[in-house]
């Protein structure tokens, strides 16, 4: 049998869900194919969303009209804003979610999205005609045709799990691997390699001695992920806990190293540098006598706990003995051990910035298939791939986000320009314009772009306009309201800041680190009246946005000037204009890498590792000719 769609998305993980929802909401007839409809948006590892830089990506997904932020808010059982001790460019939201509710909520979203259908099956083959993807063939021998296909296969392509010397084929525990696609793509000239990731043991809370753990409560202020005026904290809020390994734990772990797949030659692929297994930690940091662990709830109504920091592929008996050497886990019972998993990915330098493969027209890759790690990185890629799959079917210019516009733009540019030699994880340090890419203003950066595309709806756009108007009114008031010393000096001294020698604008007082708008409102009735005008349901969010813009206005303006200068190079397009092999004045490394990546612009070329400033100058001179 044959069925026709505009867009087919293969895989219903975090990338696949965002891709399918975006394509369908833009108007494409979309089919989402998954091997298990009960595992849609499964949180394969930690049941948490966000974190350093990752939280910014989730806010960007939401600002664009995606759903990861909405689903997380509805299923959160703990919320925290990380990095509060640093400036707002570093603030990063993070939430623990109820794993089962997260799946249930995502499935509800997808099943109630117009133009979106689902099919439970495996995809074993792509239909390629004249260098263009035209559909897929499934394990049930069903043929689905489409104008574009998005592959979001996660860890399922030839997935192989390791627990000690035991090997199990699968994409996740108790779930089969996907075969056939890698082999077909390699035969078509697409380069593939292997990566490794892992997950920790799952613990039964009834066996834990919580008196030996340090409680880590969440926060309950106005912060959340979605910019929509939605209800907040629907589920019961739960605690996390912390503890440490000890030297006895490390001794037991070392005993198991000869049977560790990471050290006996069983695993040959590269794992994540920034989320290492516990056995990697004790080898790499041999001088450390302890490592911190985080015990996190899996849901509102389950005894299952996730032990963050104890990812492992060691034999079961070693994992269990090591855990029992930690006081809180001396009587521990577990649901399943930690395991490592190897899987296929494809070199992302084979992609354009719209995430379409260079070799096959209308075929898009998103998520771990591109060598990334993390739900958030996958969701951001999925959103962009879904948008561009729709555009390829219906016409329009590719949708690409710049490095000064979004962390998603940084992520994709890093992938297609630099490639990966280990699982890619987003950090604030990867973004050269992170003052412009704050979590508080993702809607200001991206919602209008998405609205012009037709993805962000009218209600979301109206909320943005309302927020912007009220934020700017507040800033305008502070810039123009005069403050006299005799009326405020006593209050300023009580707040630990210097009195005024002469009058100034309220804006100048906001810049002081000891002061904020709420403290100043207690001293200045006119400011309090101005704050009272702000929409009650979003009052704190709007006031915070105004205050950040004022306090950091100098830094923001300076960074925007730098971004504008660099963007001039982004406008010098060089794709298809040079035969790099014939330019002998370029270094050999530059010729090789420019041929392989074929950058779109001079700016992208300058970010390719190994391309020197002199190579860029040569290209600029040739462009001048």
Coordinates of C-alpha atoms in Angstrom, one line a residue:
X1 CA 0.0 0.0 0.0
X2 CA 1.1 3.6 -0.6
X3 CA 0.1 6.8 1.3
X4 CA 1.0 10.4 0.5
X5 CA 2.0 13.2 2.8
X6 CA 4.0 16.5 2.6
X7 CA 6.5 15.7 5.4
X8 CA 7.4 12.5 7.1
X9 CA 9.3 12.6 10.4
X10 CA 11.0 9.3 11.5
X11 CA 11.4 9.0 15.2
X12 CA 9.2 10.5 18.0
X13 CA 11.9 11.7 20.4
X14 CA 12.4 15.3 21.3
X15 CA 13.6 16.3 17.9
X16 CA 10.9 14.3 16.1
X17 CA 8.1 15.7 18.2
X18 CA 9.1 19.3 17.6
X19 CA 9.8 18.7 13.9
X20 CA 6.4 17.0 13.3
X21 CA 4.5 19.7 15.3
X22 CA 6.2 22.5 13.5
X23 CA 5.6 21.1 10.0
X24 CA 2.0 20.3 10.8
X25 CA 1.2 23.7 12.4
X26 CA 2.7 25.4 9.3
X27 CA 0.2 23.6 7.2
X28 CA 2.0 20.5 5.9
X29 CA 0.3 17.1 5.9
X30 CA 2.7 15.4 8.3
X31 CA 3.2 11.8 9.3
X32 CA 5.2 11.0 12.5
X33 CA 6.5 7.4 12.5
X34 CA 7.6 5.8 15.8
X35 CA 8.3 2.3 16.9
X36 CA 6.4 2.7 20.1
X37 CA 3.6 5.2 20.6
X38 CA 3.8 4.7 24.4
X39 CA 7.3 6.2 24.4
X40 CA 6.7 9.5 22.6
X41 CA 9.2 12.1 23.8
X42 CA 10.7 9.5 26.2
X43 CA 13.2 11.0 28.6
X44 CA 15.8 8.3 27.9
X45 CA 18.2 9.5 30.6
X46 CA 17.5 12.2 33.2
X47 CA 13.8 13.2 33.6
X48 CA 14.8 16.8 33.5
X49 CA 14.7 19.7 31.0
X50 CA 16.9 22.7 30.8
X51 CA 20.1 23.5 32.7
X52 CA 23.1 25.7 31.8
X53 CA 22.6 27.0 28.2
X54 CA 20.1 24.2 27.6
X55 CA 17.4 26.2 29.4
X56 CA 17.9 29.1 27.0
X57 CA 17.3 26.7 24.1
X58 CA 14.0 25.5 25.6
X59 CA 12.9 29.2 26.0
X60 CA 13.8 29.7 22.3
X61 CA 11.8 26.7 21.3
X62 CA 8.9 28.1 23.2
X63 CA 9.3 31.6 21.8
X64 CA 9.2 30.1 18.3
X65 CA 5.9 28.3 19.0
X66 CA 7.4 24.9 19.9
X67 CA 6.1 22.7 22.7
X68 CA 9.0 21.5 24.9
X69 CA 8.6 24.5 27.3
X70 CA 4.8 24.1 27.6
X71 CA 5.0 20.3 28.2
X72 CA 7.8 20.8 30.8
X73 CA 5.8 23.5 32.7
X74 CA 2.7 21.2 32.8
X75 CA 4.7 18.2 34.1
X76 CA 7.3 19.9 36.3
X77 CA 7.8 18.5 39.8
X78 CA 10.7 20.8 40.6
X79 CA 11.9 24.1 39.1
X80 CA 15.1 26.0 39.7
X81 CA 16.8 29.0 38.0
X82 CA 20.5 28.1 37.9
X83 CA 23.4 30.5 38.0
X84 CA 21.6 33.2 39.9
X85 CA 24.9 34.3 41.5
X86 CA 26.0 35.4 38.0
X87 CA 24.6 38.0 35.6
X88 CA 21.3 37.4 33.8
X89 CA 23.1 36.3 30.6
X90 CA 24.1 33.2 32.6
X91 CA 20.7 32.5 34.3
X92 CA 19.4 29.1 33.1
X93 CA 16.1 27.5 34.0
X94 CA 15.9 23.8 34.8
X95 CA 13.0 21.6 35.8
X96 CA 12.5 18.0 36.9
X97 CA 9.6 16.5 35.1
X98 CA 7.3 13.6 35.8
X99 CA 8.5 11.1 33.2
X100 CA 5.2 9.4 32.6
X101 CA 3.2 12.7 32.5
X102 CA 5.8 14.2 30.1
X103 CA 5.1 11.4 27.6
X104 CA 1.3 11.6 28.1
X105 CA 1.3 15.4 27.7
X106 CA 3.4 15.3 24.5
X107 CA 1.2 12.6 23.0
X108 CA -1.9 14.7 23.8
X109 CA -0.3 17.7 22.0
X110 CA 0.5 15.6 18.9
X111 CA -2.8 13.8 18.7
X112 CA -4.6 17.1 18.8
X113 CA -2.4 18.9 16.2
X114 CA -4.2 19.5 12.9
X115 CA -2.5 18.0 9.8
X116 CA -0.5 15.6 12.0
X117 CA -0.9 11.8 11.8
X118 CA 1.0 9.0 13.5
X119 CA 2.1 5.5 12.5
X120 CA 3.6 2.9 14.7
X121 CA 6.3 1.0 12.8
X122 CA 10.0 0.9 12.0
X123 CA 11.6 2.6 8.9
X124 CA 14.1 0.4 7.2
X125 CA 14.6 2.2 3.9
X126 CA 14.4 5.6 2.3
X127 CA 12.9 6.0 -1.2
X128 CA 15.4 8.0 -3.2
X129 CA 14.8 9.1 -6.8
X130 CA 17.1 11.3 -8.9
X131 CA 19.0 12.5 -5.8
X132 CA 15.9 13.5 -4.0
X133 CA 14.1 11.7 -1.1
X134 CA 10.5 10.8 -2.0
X135 CA 9.4 8.7 1.0
X136 CA 10.1 5.7 3.2
X137 CA 9.5 2.0 3.4
X138 CA 8.6 0.4 6.8
X139 CA 9.1 -2.9 8.5
X140 CA 5.4 -3.7 7.7
X141 CA 6.2 -3.2 4.0
X142 CA 4.1 -0.1 3.9
X143 CA 5.3 2.7 1.5
X144 CA 4.7 6.3 2.5
X145 CA 5.5 9.0 0.0
X146 CA 6.3 12.7 0.9
X147 CA 8.0 15.8 -0.4
X148 CA 10.5 15.9 2.5
X149 CA 11.7 13.4 5.2
X150 CA 13.2 14.3 8.6
X151 CA 15.3 11.6 10.3
X152 CA 15.4 11.9 14.1
X153 CA 16.5 8.4 15.0
X154 CA 18.3 9.2 18.3
X155 CA 20.4 6.3 19.6
X156 CA 18.4 3.7 17.6
X157 CA 20.6 3.3 14.5
X158 CA 22.4 0.0 15.1
X159 CA 22.1 0.7 18.8
X160 CA 24.2 -1.6 21.1
X161 CA 23.9 -1.5 24.9
X162 CA 26.7 -2.5 27.3
X163 CA 26.4 -3.7 30.9
X164 CA 29.9 -5.1 31.8
X165 CA 30.7 -7.7 29.2
X166 CA 27.0 -8.2 28.4
X167 CA 25.9 -6.7 25.1
X168 CA 22.2 -6.1 24.1
X169 CA 21.1 -4.8 20.8
X170 CA 18.6 -1.9 21.2
X171 CA 18.1 1.8 21.0
X172 CA 17.0 2.0 24.7
X173 CA 16.6 -0.7 27.4
X174 CA 13.9 -3.1 26.2
X175 CA 13.5 -1.4 22.9
X176 CA 14.8 -2.7 19.5
X177 CA 17.5 -1.0 17.4
X178 CA 16.8 0.4 14.0
X179 CA 18.7 -1.3 11.1
X180 CA 19.1 -0.6 7.4
X181 CA 19.1 3.2 7.2
X182 CA 22.8 3.7 8.1
X183 CA 23.9 1.1 5.5
X184 CA 21.7 2.7 2.8
X185 CA 22.9 6.3 3.6
X186 CA 26.5 5.2 3.6
X187 CA 26.0 3.6 0.2
X188 CA 24.7 7.0 -1.0
X189 CA 28.0 8.7 0.1
X190 CA 27.0 10.0 3.5
X191 CA 29.7 9.6 6.1
X192 CA 28.8 7.7 9.3
X193 CA 30.5 7.0 12.6
X194 CA 29.8 5.8 16.1
X195 CA 29.2 7.6 19.4
X196 CA 28.6 6.4 22.9
X197 CA 26.4 7.7 25.7
X198 CA 25.2 6.3 29.0
X199 CA 22.6 6.4 31.8
X200 CA 22.7 5.7 35.5
X201 CA 21.1 3.1 37.8
X202 CA 17.5 3.6 38.8
X203 CA 16.8 3.3 42.6
X204 CA 13.8 2.4 44.7
X205 CA 13.1 5.2 47.1
X206 CA 11.8 2.8 49.8
X207 CA 15.4 1.5 50.2
X208 CA 17.1 4.9 50.6
X209 CA 18.2 6.3 53.9
X210 CA 17.2 9.9 53.3
X211 CA 18.6 11.0 56.7
X212 CA 22.0 10.6 55.2
X213 CA 21.3 12.9 52.2
X214 CA 21.2 16.7 51.9
X215 CA 17.8 18.0 50.7
X216 CA 17.8 20.2 47.7
X217 CA 14.4 22.0 47.4
X218 CA 13.1 23.7 44.3
X219 CA 11.9 27.3 43.8
X220 CA 8.4 28.5 43.5
X221 CA 8.6 32.0 42.1
X222 CA 7.2 33.2 38.8
X223 CA 9.9 31.7 36.5
X224 CA 8.9 29.0 34.1
X225 CA 9.7 27.9 30.5
X226 CA 6.8 29.0 28.4
X227 CA 6.1 32.7 27.6
X228 CA 2.5 31.9 27.3
X229 CA 0.2 33.0 30.1
X230 CA -0.4 29.5 31.3
X231 CA -1.1 28.0 34.7
X232 CA 2.0 27.3 36.7
X233 CA 3.2 24.3 38.9
X234 CA 0.3 22.0 38.2
X235 CA 1.9 19.0 40.0
X236 CA 3.1 18.5 43.5
X237 CA 6.6 20.0 43.9
X238 CA 9.2 17.5 45.1
X239 CA 12.8 17.7 46.5
X240 CA 16.0 16.4 45.1
X241 CA 18.9 15.3 47.3
X242 CA 22.7 15.3 47.2
X243 CA 25.4 13.0 48.5
X244 CA 29.0 12.1 47.7
X245 CA 31.0 9.0 46.7
X246 CA 33.9 8.0 48.9
X247 CA 37.2 6.2 48.7
X248 CA 35.7 2.8 49.4
X249 CA 33.3 3.4 46.5
X250 CA 36.2 4.2 44.2
X251 CA 38.1 1.1 45.3
X252 CA 35.1 -1.1 44.3
X253 CA 34.7 0.7 41.0
X254 CA 38.4 0.2 40.2
X255 CA 38.0 -3.6 40.8
X256 CA 35.5 -3.6 38.0
X257 CA 37.6 -1.7 35.4
X258 CA 38.9 -4.9 33.7
X259 CA 35.3 -5.7 32.9
X260 CA 34.3 -2.2 31.9
X261 CA 33.4 -1.8 28.2
X262 CA 35.1 1.6 28.3
X263 CA 38.5 0.1 29.3
X264 CA 38.6 -3.5 28.0
X265 CA 38.3 -2.5 24.3
X266 CA 34.6 -3.4 24.0
X267 CA 33.5 0.2 23.3
X268 CA 35.6 2.0 20.7
X269 CA 33.4 5.0 20.1
X270 CA 33.7 8.4 21.9
X271 CA 31.5 9.4 24.8
X272 CA 30.5 12.8 26.2
X273 CA 33.3 14.7 27.8
X274 CA 31.0 16.8 30.0
X275 CA 28.8 14.0 31.3
X276 CA 31.3 11.2 32.0
X277 CA 30.5 7.9 33.5
X278 CA 31.5 7.3 37.1
X279 CA 34.3 4.9 36.0
X280 CA 35.7 7.7 33.7
X281 CA 35.6 10.1 36.7
X282 CA 37.7 7.9 38.9
X283 CA 40.3 7.3 36.2
X284 CA 40.4 10.9 34.9
X285 CA 40.3 12.5 38.3
X286 CA 42.3 9.8 40.2
X287 CA 43.3 12.4 42.9
X288 CA 39.7 13.1 43.9
X289 CA 38.4 11.3 47.0
X290 CA 34.7 12.0 46.3
X291 CA 32.3 13.0 43.5
X292 CA 28.9 14.6 44.1
X293 CA 25.8 12.7 43.2
X294 CA 22.2 14.0 42.8
X295 CA 19.2 11.9 43.6
X296 CA 16.2 13.0 41.6
X297 CA 12.6 11.9 41.5
X298 CA 11.2 10.3 38.3
X299 CA 7.7 11.3 39.0
X300 CA 4.9 12.5 41.3
X301 CA 3.6 9.0 42.1
X302 CA 6.5 6.6 41.7
X303 CA 9.2 5.3 44.0
X304 CA 11.7 5.3 41.1
X305 CA 14.7 7.7 41.6
X306 CA 17.4 8.8 39.1
X307 CA 21.0 8.9 40.4
X308 CA 22.5 11.8 38.5
X309 CA 26.4 11.6 38.3
X310 CA 26.5 7.8 38.5
X311 CA 26.3 6.9 34.8
X312 CA 28.0 3.6 34.3
X313 CA 28.5 0.5 32.1
X314 CA 30.2 -1.5 34.7
X315 CA 28.9 -5.0 35.6
X316 CA 25.7 -5.1 37.7
X317 CA 27.4 -6.6 40.8
X318 CA 30.1 -3.8 40.7
X319 CA 27.5 -1.1 40.4
X320 CA 25.5 -2.5 43.3
X321 CA 28.5 -3.0 45.6
X322 CA 29.7 0.5 44.9
X323 CA 26.3 2.0 45.7
X324 CA 26.1 0.0 49.0
X325 CA 29.3 1.7 50.1
X326 CA 27.5 5.0 50.2
X327 CA 25.7 5.4 53.6
X328 CA 22.4 6.5 52.1
X329 CA 22.3 3.5 49.8
X330 CA 23.6 0.8 52.2
X331 CA 20.3 -1.2 51.8
X332 CA 19.7 -0.1 48.2
X333 CA 17.3 -1.8 45.9
X334 CA 17.4 -1.0 42.2
X335 CA 15.0 -1.1 39.3
X336 CA 17.8 -1.6 36.7
X337 CA 21.5 -0.9 36.4
X338 CA 23.2 1.8 34.4
X339 CA 24.3 1.0 30.9
X340 CA 26.2 2.5 28.0
X341 CA 24.9 2.6 24.5
X342 CA 26.7 2.9 21.1
X343 CA 24.9 4.2 18.1
X344 CA 25.4 5.5 14.6
X345 CA 25.5 9.2 13.8
X346 CA 26.4 11.2 10.6
X347 CA 29.0 13.9 10.3
X348 CA 26.9 17.1 10.5
X349 CA 29.3 19.0 8.2
X350 CA 27.3 17.2 5.5
X351 CA 24.3 19.4 6.3
X352 CA 23.3 22.9 5.2
X353 CA 22.3 25.4 7.8
X354 CA 18.6 24.5 7.3
X355 CA 19.6 20.9 8.3
X356 CA 19.0 19.5 4.9
X357 CA 21.7 17.0 3.7
X358 CA 24.0 18.3 0.9
X359 CA 23.9 14.9 -0.8
X360 CA 20.2 14.2 -0.9
X361 CA 17.6 16.9 -1.6
X362 CA 14.7 17.3 0.9
X363 CA 16.3 14.9 3.4
X364 CA 16.8 16.5 6.9
X365 CA 18.7 15.2 10.0
X366 CA 17.9 16.4 13.5
X367 CA 19.0 15.4 17.0
X368 CA 21.5 12.8 18.1
X369 CA 21.8 11.6 14.5
X370 CA 23.9 14.8 14.1
X371 CA 26.2 13.9 17.0
X372 CA 24.6 16.0 19.7
X373 CA 23.5 15.0 23.2
X374 CA 20.6 16.3 25.2
X375 CA 16.8 16.7 24.8
X376 CA 17.1 20.4 24.4
X377 CA 19.7 20.4 21.6
X378 CA 17.5 17.8 19.8
X379 CA 14.3 19.8 20.2
X380 CA 15.9 22.9 18.8
X381 CA 17.2 21.1 15.8
X382 CA 13.9 19.3 15.3
X383 CA 12.0 22.6 15.3
X384 CA 14.4 24.1 12.6
X385 CA 14.3 20.9 10.5
X386 CA 10.5 20.7 10.6
X387 CA 10.1 24.4 9.6
X388 CA 12.5 23.9 6.6
X389 CA 11.0 20.6 5.6
X390 CA 7.7 22.5 5.3
X391 CA 9.4 25.3 3.3
X392 CA 11.0 22.8 0.9
X393 CA 7.5 21.4 0.2
X394 CA 5.7 24.7 -0.2
X395 CA 8.2 27.2 -1.3
X396 CA 10.1 30.0 0.5
X397 CA 13.6 30.9 1.6
X398 CA 15.4 28.5 4.1
X399 CA 14.9 29.5 7.7
X400 CA 18.2 29.9 9.4
X401 CA 19.0 31.5 12.8
X402 CA 22.2 33.5 13.2
X403 CA 24.7 33.1 16.1
X404 CA 23.6 36.5 17.4
X405 CA 19.9 35.6 17.3
X406 CA 19.7 32.3 19.2
X407 CA 21.5 29.5 21.0
X408 CA 19.8 27.3 18.4
X409 CA 21.7 29.3 15.7
X410 CA 25.0 28.8 17.6
X411 CA 24.3 25.0 17.9
X412 CA 23.5 24.5 14.2
X413 CA 26.3 26.7 13.0
X414 CA 28.8 24.8 15.2
X415 CA 27.6 21.5 13.9
X416 CA 27.6 22.3 10.2
X417 CA 30.8 24.4 10.3
X418 CA 33.0 22.6 12.8
X419 CA 31.5 19.1 13.0
X420 CA 31.9 17.0 16.1
X421 CA 34.5 14.7 17.6
X422 CA 32.5 13.9 20.7
X423 CA 28.8 14.3 21.6
X424 CA 28.0 18.0 21.3
X425 CA 26.5 19.7 24.3
X426 CA 25.6 23.4 24.5
X427 CA 27.3 25.7 27.0
X428 CA 27.0 29.5 27.4
X429 CA 30.7 29.7 26.6
X430 CA 30.0 28.5 23.0
X431 CA 28.0 31.6 22.4
X432 CA 30.1 34.7 21.7
X433 CA 27.0 36.9 22.1
X434 CA 25.5 35.4 25.2
X435 CA 24.6 38.8 26.6
X436 CA 22.2 39.1 23.7
X437 CA 20.9 35.5 24.1
X438 CA 19.5 35.7 27.6
X439 CA 16.7 33.4 28.7
X440 CA 14.5 36.3 29.6
X441 CA 14.3 37.8 26.1
X442 CA 14.0 34.8 23.8
X443 CA 10.5 35.9 22.9
X444 CA 11.8 39.4 21.9
X445 CA 14.4 37.8 19.7
X446 CA 12.3 35.1 18.0
X447 CA 8.6 35.3 18.3
X448 CA 8.1 37.9 15.6
X449 CA 10.3 35.8 13.2
X450 CA 8.1 32.8 13.9
X451 CA 4.9 34.8 13.6
X452 CA 6.0 36.0 10.1
X453 CA 6.6 32.3 9.2
X454 CA 3.1 31.4 10.3
X455 CA 4.2 29.2 13.3
X456 CA 3.8 31.4 16.3
X457 CA 0.0 32.1 16.6
X458 CA -1.9 35.3 17.0
X459 CA -2.3 34.9 20.7
X460 CA 1.4 34.4 21.3
X461 CA 2.2 37.4 19.1
X462 CA -0.4 39.6 21.0
X463 CA 1.3 38.6 24.3
X464 CA 4.7 39.6 22.9
X465 CA 3.4 43.0 21.8
X466 CA 1.7 43.6 25.2
X467 CA 4.9 42.7 27.1
X468 CA 7.1 44.8 24.9
X469 CA 4.9 47.8 25.2
X470 CA 4.7 47.6 29.0
X471 CA 8.4 46.9 29.4
X472 CA 9.3 49.9 27.2
X473 CA 6.9 52.2 29.1
X474 CA 8.5 51.2 32.3
X475 CA 12.0 51.9 30.9
X476 CA 10.8 55.2 29.5
X477 CA 9.4 56.2 32.9
X478 CA 12.7 55.5 34.6
X479 CA 14.7 57.4 31.9
X480 CA 12.6 60.5 32.4
X481 CA 11.6 60.6 36.1
X482 CA 13.8 62.9 38.2
X483 CA 14.8 62.0 41.7
X484 CA 15.7 64.6 44.3
X485 CA 18.2 63.9 47.1
X486 CA 16.1 65.2 49.9
X487 CA 13.3 62.8 49.2
X488 CA 15.3 59.6 48.8
X489 CA 18.7 59.8 50.6
X490 CA 17.5 58.3 53.8
X491 CA 16.0 55.4 52.0
X492 CA 19.2 54.9 49.9
X493 CA 21.4 54.8 53.0
X494 CA 19.1 52.3 54.7
X495 CA 19.6 50.0 51.6
X496 CA 23.4 50.2 51.9
X497 CA 24.0 52.5 49.0
X498 CA 25.5 56.0 48.8
X499 CA 23.2 59.0 49.0
X500 CA 22.8 61.4 46.1
X501 CA 24.9 64.6 46.0
X502 CA 22.5 66.0 43.5
X503 CA 19.4 65.0 41.6
X504 CA 19.4 62.3 38.9
X505 CA 17.1 60.3 36.7
X506 CA 15.6 57.2 38.2
X507 CA 17.4 55.1 35.5
X508 CA 20.7 56.0 37.1
X509 CA 19.6 54.5 40.4
X510 CA 18.4 51.3 38.8
X511 CA 22.0 50.8 37.6
X512 CA 23.2 50.4 41.2
X513 CA 23.8 46.7 42.1
X514 CA 22.3 47.2 45.6
X515 CA 19.0 48.4 44.1
X516 CA 16.1 47.0 42.1
X517 CA 12.7 48.3 40.9
X518 CA 10.9 46.8 43.9
X519 CA 13.2 48.4 46.5
X520 CA 13.0 51.7 44.7
X521 CA 9.2 51.5 44.5
X522 CA 9.1 51.4 48.3
X523 CA 10.9 54.8 48.3
X524 CA 9.3 56.4 45.3
X525 CA 5.4 56.4 45.2
X526 CA 5.3 57.4 41.5
X527 CA 7.4 54.3 40.6
X528 CA 5.1 52.0 42.7
X529 CA 2.1 53.4 40.7
X530 CA 3.9 52.7 37.5
X531 CA 4.6 49.1 38.5
X532 CA 1.0 48.7 39.5
X533 CA 0.0 49.4 35.9
X534 CA 1.8 46.3 34.6
X535 CA -0.4 43.3 33.7
X536 CA -1.0 41.4 36.9
X537 CA -0.6 37.9 35.4
X538 CA 2.8 38.7 33.9
X539 CA 3.9 41.5 36.2
X540 CA 7.1 40.0 37.6
X541 CA 8.3 38.8 34.2
X542 CA 7.8 42.2 32.6
X543 CA 9.4 44.1 35.5
X544 CA 12.4 41.7 35.4
X545 CA 12.8 42.2 31.6
X546 CA 12.8 46.0 32.0
X547 CA 15.3 45.9 34.9
X548 CA 17.7 43.6 33.0
X549 CA 17.6 45.9 29.9
X550 CA 18.4 48.9 32.1
X551 CA 21.1 47.4 34.3
X552 CA 22.9 45.8 31.4
X553 CA 22.2 48.4 28.7
X554 CA 25.8 49.4 28.2
X555 CA 27.0 45.8 27.8
X556 CA 24.1 44.9 25.5
X557 CA 24.8 47.9 23.2
X558 CA 28.5 47.1 23.0
X559 CA 27.8 43.4 22.2
X560 CA 25.2 44.4 19.6
X561 CA 27.8 46.6 17.9
X562 CA 30.3 43.7 17.7
X563 CA 27.6 41.4 16.3
X564 CA 26.7 44.0 13.7
X565 CA 30.3 44.2 12.5
X566 CA 30.7 40.5 12.2
X567 CA 27.3 40.2 10.4
X568 CA 28.8 42.2 7.5
X569 CA 30.9 39.1 6.8
X570 CA 27.7 37.0 7.0
X571 CA 26.4 39.0 4.1
X572 CA 29.3 38.1 1.8
X573 CA 28.2 34.9 0.2
X574 CA 30.8 32.6 -1.2
X575 CA 29.1 29.3 -1.7
X576 CA 29.6 28.0 -5.3
X577 CA 31.9 31.0 -6.2
X578 CA 35.3 29.3 -5.8
X579 CA 37.2 26.2 -6.9
X580 CA 39.2 26.1 -3.7
X581 CA 41.6 23.4 -4.9
X582 CA 42.8 25.8 -7.6
X583 CA 43.6 28.6 -5.1
X584 CA 47.2 27.8 -4.4
X585 CA 47.7 30.8 -2.1
X586 CA 45.4 29.1 0.4
X587 CA 47.0 26.7 2.9
X588 CA 46.6 23.0 2.1
X589 CA 44.4 22.5 5.2
X590 CA 42.2 25.5 4.2
X591 CA 41.7 24.1 0.7
X592 CA 40.7 20.7 2.0
X593 CA 38.3 22.0 4.6
X594 CA 36.7 24.6 2.4
X595 CA 36.1 21.9 -0.2
X596 CA 34.6 19.6 2.3
X597 CA 32.3 22.1 4.1
X598 CA 31.6 24.5 1.2
X599 CA 30.7 27.4 3.5
X600 CA 27.8 29.7 2.7
X601 CA 29.5 33.0 3.7
X602 CA 32.9 34.4 4.6
X603 CA 31.9 34.5 8.2
X604 CA 31.1 30.8 8.3
X605 CA 34.4 30.1 6.6
X606 CA 36.2 32.1 9.3
X607 CA 34.7 29.7 12.0
X608 CA 36.0 26.5 10.4
X609 CA 38.8 25.1 12.6
X610 CA 42.1 25.4 10.7
X611 CA 41.1 28.3 8.5
X612 CA 43.5 31.2 9.4
X613 CA 42.9 34.9 9.2
X614 CA 45.3 35.0 6.2
X615 CA 43.1 32.4 4.4
X616 CA 40.1 34.7 5.0
X617 CA 42.0 37.7 3.7
X618 CA 42.8 35.9 0.5
X619 CA 39.1 35.1 -0.1
X620 CA 38.1 38.7 0.6
X621 CA 40.7 39.9 -1.9
X622 CA 39.4 37.4 -4.5
X623 CA 35.8 38.6 -3.8
X624 CA 37.0 42.1 -4.4
X625 CA 38.3 41.2 -7.8

